[in-house]
Coordinates of C-alpha atoms in Angstrom, one line a residue:
X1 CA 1.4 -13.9 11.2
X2 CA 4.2 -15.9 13.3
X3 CA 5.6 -18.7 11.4
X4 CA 7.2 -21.2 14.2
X5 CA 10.3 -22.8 13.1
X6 CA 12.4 -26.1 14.4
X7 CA 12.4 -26.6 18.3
X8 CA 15.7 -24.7 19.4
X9 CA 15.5 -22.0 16.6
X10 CA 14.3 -18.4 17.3
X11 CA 11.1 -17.8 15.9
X12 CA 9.9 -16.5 12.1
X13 CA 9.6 -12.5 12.0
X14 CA 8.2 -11.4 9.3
X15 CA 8.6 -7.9 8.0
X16 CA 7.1 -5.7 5.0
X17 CA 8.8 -2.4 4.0
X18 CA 7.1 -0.4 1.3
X19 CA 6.0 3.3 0.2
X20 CA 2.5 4.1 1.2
X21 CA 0.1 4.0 -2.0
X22 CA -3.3 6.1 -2.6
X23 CA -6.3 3.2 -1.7
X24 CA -4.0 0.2 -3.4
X25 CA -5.3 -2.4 -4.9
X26 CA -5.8 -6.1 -3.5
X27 CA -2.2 -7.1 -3.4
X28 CA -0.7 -4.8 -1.7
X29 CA -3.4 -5.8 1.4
X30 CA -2.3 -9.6 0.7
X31 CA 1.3 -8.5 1.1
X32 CA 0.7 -6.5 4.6
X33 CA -1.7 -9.4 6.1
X34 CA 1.8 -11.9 5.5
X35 CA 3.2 -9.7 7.9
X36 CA 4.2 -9.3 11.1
X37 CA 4.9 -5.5 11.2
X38 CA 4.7 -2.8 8.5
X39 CA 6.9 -0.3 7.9
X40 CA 5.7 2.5 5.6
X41 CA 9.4 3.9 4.0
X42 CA 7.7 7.4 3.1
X43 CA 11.4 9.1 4.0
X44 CA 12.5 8.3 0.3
X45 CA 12.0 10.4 -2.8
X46 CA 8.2 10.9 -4.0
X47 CA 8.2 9.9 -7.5
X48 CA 5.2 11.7 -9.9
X49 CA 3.0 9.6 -12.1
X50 CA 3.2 6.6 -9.4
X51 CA 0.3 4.7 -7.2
X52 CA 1.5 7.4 -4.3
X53 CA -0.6 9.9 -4.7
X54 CA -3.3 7.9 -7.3
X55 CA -5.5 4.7 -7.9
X56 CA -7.7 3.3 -10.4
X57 CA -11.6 2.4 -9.9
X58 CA -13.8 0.6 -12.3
X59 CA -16.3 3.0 -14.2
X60 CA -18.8 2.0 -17.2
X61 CA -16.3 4.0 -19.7
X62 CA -13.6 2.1 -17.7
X63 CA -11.1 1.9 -15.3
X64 CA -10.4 6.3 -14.4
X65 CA -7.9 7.8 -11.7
X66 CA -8.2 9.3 -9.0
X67 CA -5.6 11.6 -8.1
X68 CA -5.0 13.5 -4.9
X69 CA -3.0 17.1 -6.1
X70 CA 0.0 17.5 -4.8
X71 CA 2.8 20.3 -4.4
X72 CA 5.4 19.4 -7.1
X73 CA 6.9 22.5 -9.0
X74 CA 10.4 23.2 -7.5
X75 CA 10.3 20.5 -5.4
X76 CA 11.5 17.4 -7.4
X77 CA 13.8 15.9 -4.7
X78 CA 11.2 16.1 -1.8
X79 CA 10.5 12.9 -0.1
X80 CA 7.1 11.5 0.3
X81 CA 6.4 12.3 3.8
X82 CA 6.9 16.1 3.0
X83 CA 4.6 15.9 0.1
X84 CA 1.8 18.0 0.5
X85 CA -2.0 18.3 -0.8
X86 CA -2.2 20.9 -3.1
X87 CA -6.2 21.6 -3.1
X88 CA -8.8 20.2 -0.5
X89 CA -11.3 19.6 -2.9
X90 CA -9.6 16.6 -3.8
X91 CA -11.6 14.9 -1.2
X92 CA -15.6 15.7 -2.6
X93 CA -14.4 14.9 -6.2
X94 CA -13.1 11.4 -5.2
X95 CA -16.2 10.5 -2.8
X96 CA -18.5 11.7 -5.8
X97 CA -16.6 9.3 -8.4
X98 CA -17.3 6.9 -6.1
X99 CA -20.5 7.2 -5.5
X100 CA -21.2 7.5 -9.6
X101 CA -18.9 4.7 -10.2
X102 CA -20.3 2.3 -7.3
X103 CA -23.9 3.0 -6.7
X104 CA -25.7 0.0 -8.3
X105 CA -22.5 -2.1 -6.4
X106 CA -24.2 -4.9 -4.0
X107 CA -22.1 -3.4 -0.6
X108 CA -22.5 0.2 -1.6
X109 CA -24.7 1.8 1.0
X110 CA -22.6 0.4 4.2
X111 CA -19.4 0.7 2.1
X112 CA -19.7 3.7 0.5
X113 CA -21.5 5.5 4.1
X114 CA -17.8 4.3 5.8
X115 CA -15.8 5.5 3.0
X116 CA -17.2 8.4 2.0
X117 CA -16.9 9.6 5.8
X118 CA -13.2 9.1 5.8
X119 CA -12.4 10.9 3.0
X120 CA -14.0 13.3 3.9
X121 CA -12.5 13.6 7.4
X122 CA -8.8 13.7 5.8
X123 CA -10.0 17.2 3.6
X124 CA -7.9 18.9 5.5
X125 CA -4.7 17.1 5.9
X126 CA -1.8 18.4 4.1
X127 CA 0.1 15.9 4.6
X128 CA 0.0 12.6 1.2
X129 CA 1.9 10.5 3.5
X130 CA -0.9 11.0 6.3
X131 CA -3.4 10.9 4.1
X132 CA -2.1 7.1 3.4
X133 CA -1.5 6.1 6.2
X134 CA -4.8 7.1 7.7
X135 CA -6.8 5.2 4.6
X136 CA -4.5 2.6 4.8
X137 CA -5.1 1.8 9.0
X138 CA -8.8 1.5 8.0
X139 CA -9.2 -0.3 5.2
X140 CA -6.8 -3.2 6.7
X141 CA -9.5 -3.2 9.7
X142 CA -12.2 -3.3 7.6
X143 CA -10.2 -6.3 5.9
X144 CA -9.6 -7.9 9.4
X145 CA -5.7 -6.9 8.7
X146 CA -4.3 -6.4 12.3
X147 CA -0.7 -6.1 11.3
X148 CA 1.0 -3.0 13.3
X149 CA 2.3 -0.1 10.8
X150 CA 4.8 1.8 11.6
X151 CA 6.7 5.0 9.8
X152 CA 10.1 4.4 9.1
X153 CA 11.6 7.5 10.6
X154 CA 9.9 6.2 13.8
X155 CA 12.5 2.8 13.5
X156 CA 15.3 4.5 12.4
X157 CA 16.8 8.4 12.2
X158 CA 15.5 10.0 9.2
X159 CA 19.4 10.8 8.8
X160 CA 20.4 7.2 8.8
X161 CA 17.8 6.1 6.5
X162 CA 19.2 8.6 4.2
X163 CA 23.4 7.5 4.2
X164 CA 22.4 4.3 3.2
X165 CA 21.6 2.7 -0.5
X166 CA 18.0 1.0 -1.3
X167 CA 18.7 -2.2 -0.2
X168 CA 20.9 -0.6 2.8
X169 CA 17.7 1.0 4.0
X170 CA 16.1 -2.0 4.1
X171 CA 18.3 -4.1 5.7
X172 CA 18.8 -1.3 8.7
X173 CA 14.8 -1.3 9.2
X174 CA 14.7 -5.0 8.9
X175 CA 17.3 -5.6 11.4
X176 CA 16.0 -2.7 13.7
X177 CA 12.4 -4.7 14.1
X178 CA 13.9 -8.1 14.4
X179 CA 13.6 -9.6 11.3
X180 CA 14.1 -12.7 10.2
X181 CA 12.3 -12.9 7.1
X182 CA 11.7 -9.8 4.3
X183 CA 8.7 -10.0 2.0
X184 CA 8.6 -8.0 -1.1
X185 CA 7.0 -7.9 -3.8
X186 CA 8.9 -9.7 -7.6
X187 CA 9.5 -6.1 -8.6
X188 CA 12.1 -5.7 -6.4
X189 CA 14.1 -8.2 -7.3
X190 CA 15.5 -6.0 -10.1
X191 CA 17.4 -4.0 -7.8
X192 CA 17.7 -6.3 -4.6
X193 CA 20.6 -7.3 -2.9
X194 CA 19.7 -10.5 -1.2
X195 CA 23.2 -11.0 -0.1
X196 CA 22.9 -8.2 2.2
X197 CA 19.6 -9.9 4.2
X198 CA 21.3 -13.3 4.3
X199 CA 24.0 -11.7 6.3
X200 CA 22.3 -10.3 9.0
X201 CA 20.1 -13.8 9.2
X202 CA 17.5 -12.8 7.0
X203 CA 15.4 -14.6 4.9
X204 CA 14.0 -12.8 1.3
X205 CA 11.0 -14.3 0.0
X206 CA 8.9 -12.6 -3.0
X207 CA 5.2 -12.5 -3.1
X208 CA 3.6 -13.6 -6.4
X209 CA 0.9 -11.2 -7.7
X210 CA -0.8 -13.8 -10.0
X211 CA -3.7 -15.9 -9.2
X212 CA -6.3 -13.8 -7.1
X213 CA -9.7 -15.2 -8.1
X214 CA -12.1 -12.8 -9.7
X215 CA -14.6 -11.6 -7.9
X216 CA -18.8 -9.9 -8.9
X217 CA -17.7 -6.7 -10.5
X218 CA -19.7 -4.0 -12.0
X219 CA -18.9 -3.0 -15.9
X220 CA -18.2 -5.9 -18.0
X221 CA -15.5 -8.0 -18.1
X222 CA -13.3 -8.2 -14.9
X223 CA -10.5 -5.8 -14.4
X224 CA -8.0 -7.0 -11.8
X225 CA -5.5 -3.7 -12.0
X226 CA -8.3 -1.7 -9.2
X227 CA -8.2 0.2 -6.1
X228 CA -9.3 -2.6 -3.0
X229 CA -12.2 -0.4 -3.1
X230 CA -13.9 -1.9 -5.5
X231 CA -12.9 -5.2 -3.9
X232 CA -15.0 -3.6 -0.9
X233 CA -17.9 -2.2 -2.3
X234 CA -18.8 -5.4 -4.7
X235 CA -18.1 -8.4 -1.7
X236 CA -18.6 -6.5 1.4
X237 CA -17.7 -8.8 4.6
X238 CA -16.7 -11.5 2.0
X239 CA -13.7 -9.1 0.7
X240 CA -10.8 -10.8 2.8
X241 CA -11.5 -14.4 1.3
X242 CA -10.7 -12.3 -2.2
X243 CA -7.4 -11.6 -0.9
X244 CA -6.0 -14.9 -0.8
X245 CA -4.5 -17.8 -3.6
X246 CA -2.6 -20.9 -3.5
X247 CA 1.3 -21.0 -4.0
X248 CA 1.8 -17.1 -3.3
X249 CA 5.6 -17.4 -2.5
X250 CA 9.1 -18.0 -3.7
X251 CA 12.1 -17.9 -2.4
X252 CA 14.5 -15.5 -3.7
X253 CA 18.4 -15.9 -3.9
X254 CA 21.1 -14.0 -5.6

């Protein structure tokens, strides 16, 4: 998405920066289709218990994880992107969840056939931030998402991204692409330094979360809080026009 501006002024650039999450749910798809680039920042620390190695599908006892095992004991201070798998099987547990979880869904057949081959091409990769990425590329296509994604270390020197602070990281990356605008979700602004972006001539807007319409969902009454998955599975081809609500942004100042 390329925003034009005021004859004369140079045009809207519009840049995500995020962690890479297990199948996310809806919102962080809305974020990345906002954008004009993504760049996955999986040099910073993986933290346990979080949506990076993990997601939730709807079940008839309830929404249930699933949770890729990964290599944690002694190594609490490893980054993201040298996370690794911890067991393969990880891959035929999750496809037969799905399968249990989805198979009287309206879209399963096609859905799940795509899916289930996915997963179980990335078996073998020991790498969570691959993993990620790969699921990520191809659910945005099946979405009709055709924002680039790029890894942060291939912007900037892992090094570099290192010396800096939070928002320092983000600043560099968002100045490195050509930024002009940084969309993030309201979380952030917690811990944000806006100042720093409106220095370098960059805009901070935050990405409101509320609002999605519900959509057909198996298991009772509607659970928002899902992996996009079941997005996919329930709406097929009609999935994107879930993605979208009026009056998704503020602007942020500090």
């Amino acid at each position: 998405m390329v925003s034009g501006n005021d004859a004369g002024a140079r045009p809207s650039r519009t840049v995500v920066i995020t962690q890479s999450n297990y199948l996310p749910w809806r919102g962080y798809f809305d974020l990345i289709r906002q954008a004009d680039q993504l760049i996955l920042l999986d040099s910073v620390q993986y933290t346990r218990r979080d949506w990076r190695n993990r997601n939730k599908i709807k079940t008839a006892a309830g929404p249930v994880w699933l949770t890729v095992p990964v290599e944690v004991k002694g190594n609490y201070h490893q980054a993201i992107d040298e996370t690794r798998v911890a067991d393969r099987r990880w891959s035929a547990a999750h496809r037969r969840a799905i399968e249990l979880a989805y198979g009287r869904a309206p879209h399963f057949p096609d859905g799940f056939a795509w899916l289930d081959g996915l997963l179980a091409d990335l078996a073998d990769e020991p790498s969570l931030s691959r993993v990620n990425e790969a699921l990520l590329r191809a659910l945005c296509a099946r979405l009709g998402i055709a924002t680039p994604i790029r890894r942060c270390t291939d912007v900037l020197e892992r090094e570099a991204l290192r010396r800096t602070d939070a928002t320092g990281r983000l600043v560099d990356l968002a100045t490195a692409v050509g930024a002009t605008r940084y969309l993030s979700g309201s979380a952030a602004q917690g811990y944000l330094d806006v100042s720093a972006f409106t220095r370098r001539g960059i805009e901070v807007e935050w990405i409101s979360y509320e609002g999605y319409p519900h959509y057909p969902q198996l298991w009772g009454a509607f659970e928002p809080a899902v992996s996009v998955i079941d997005l996919l599975l329930n709406t097929g081809p009609d999935a994107p026009a879930y993605l979208g609500r009026p009056a998704v942004t503020v602007q942020g100042g500090r």
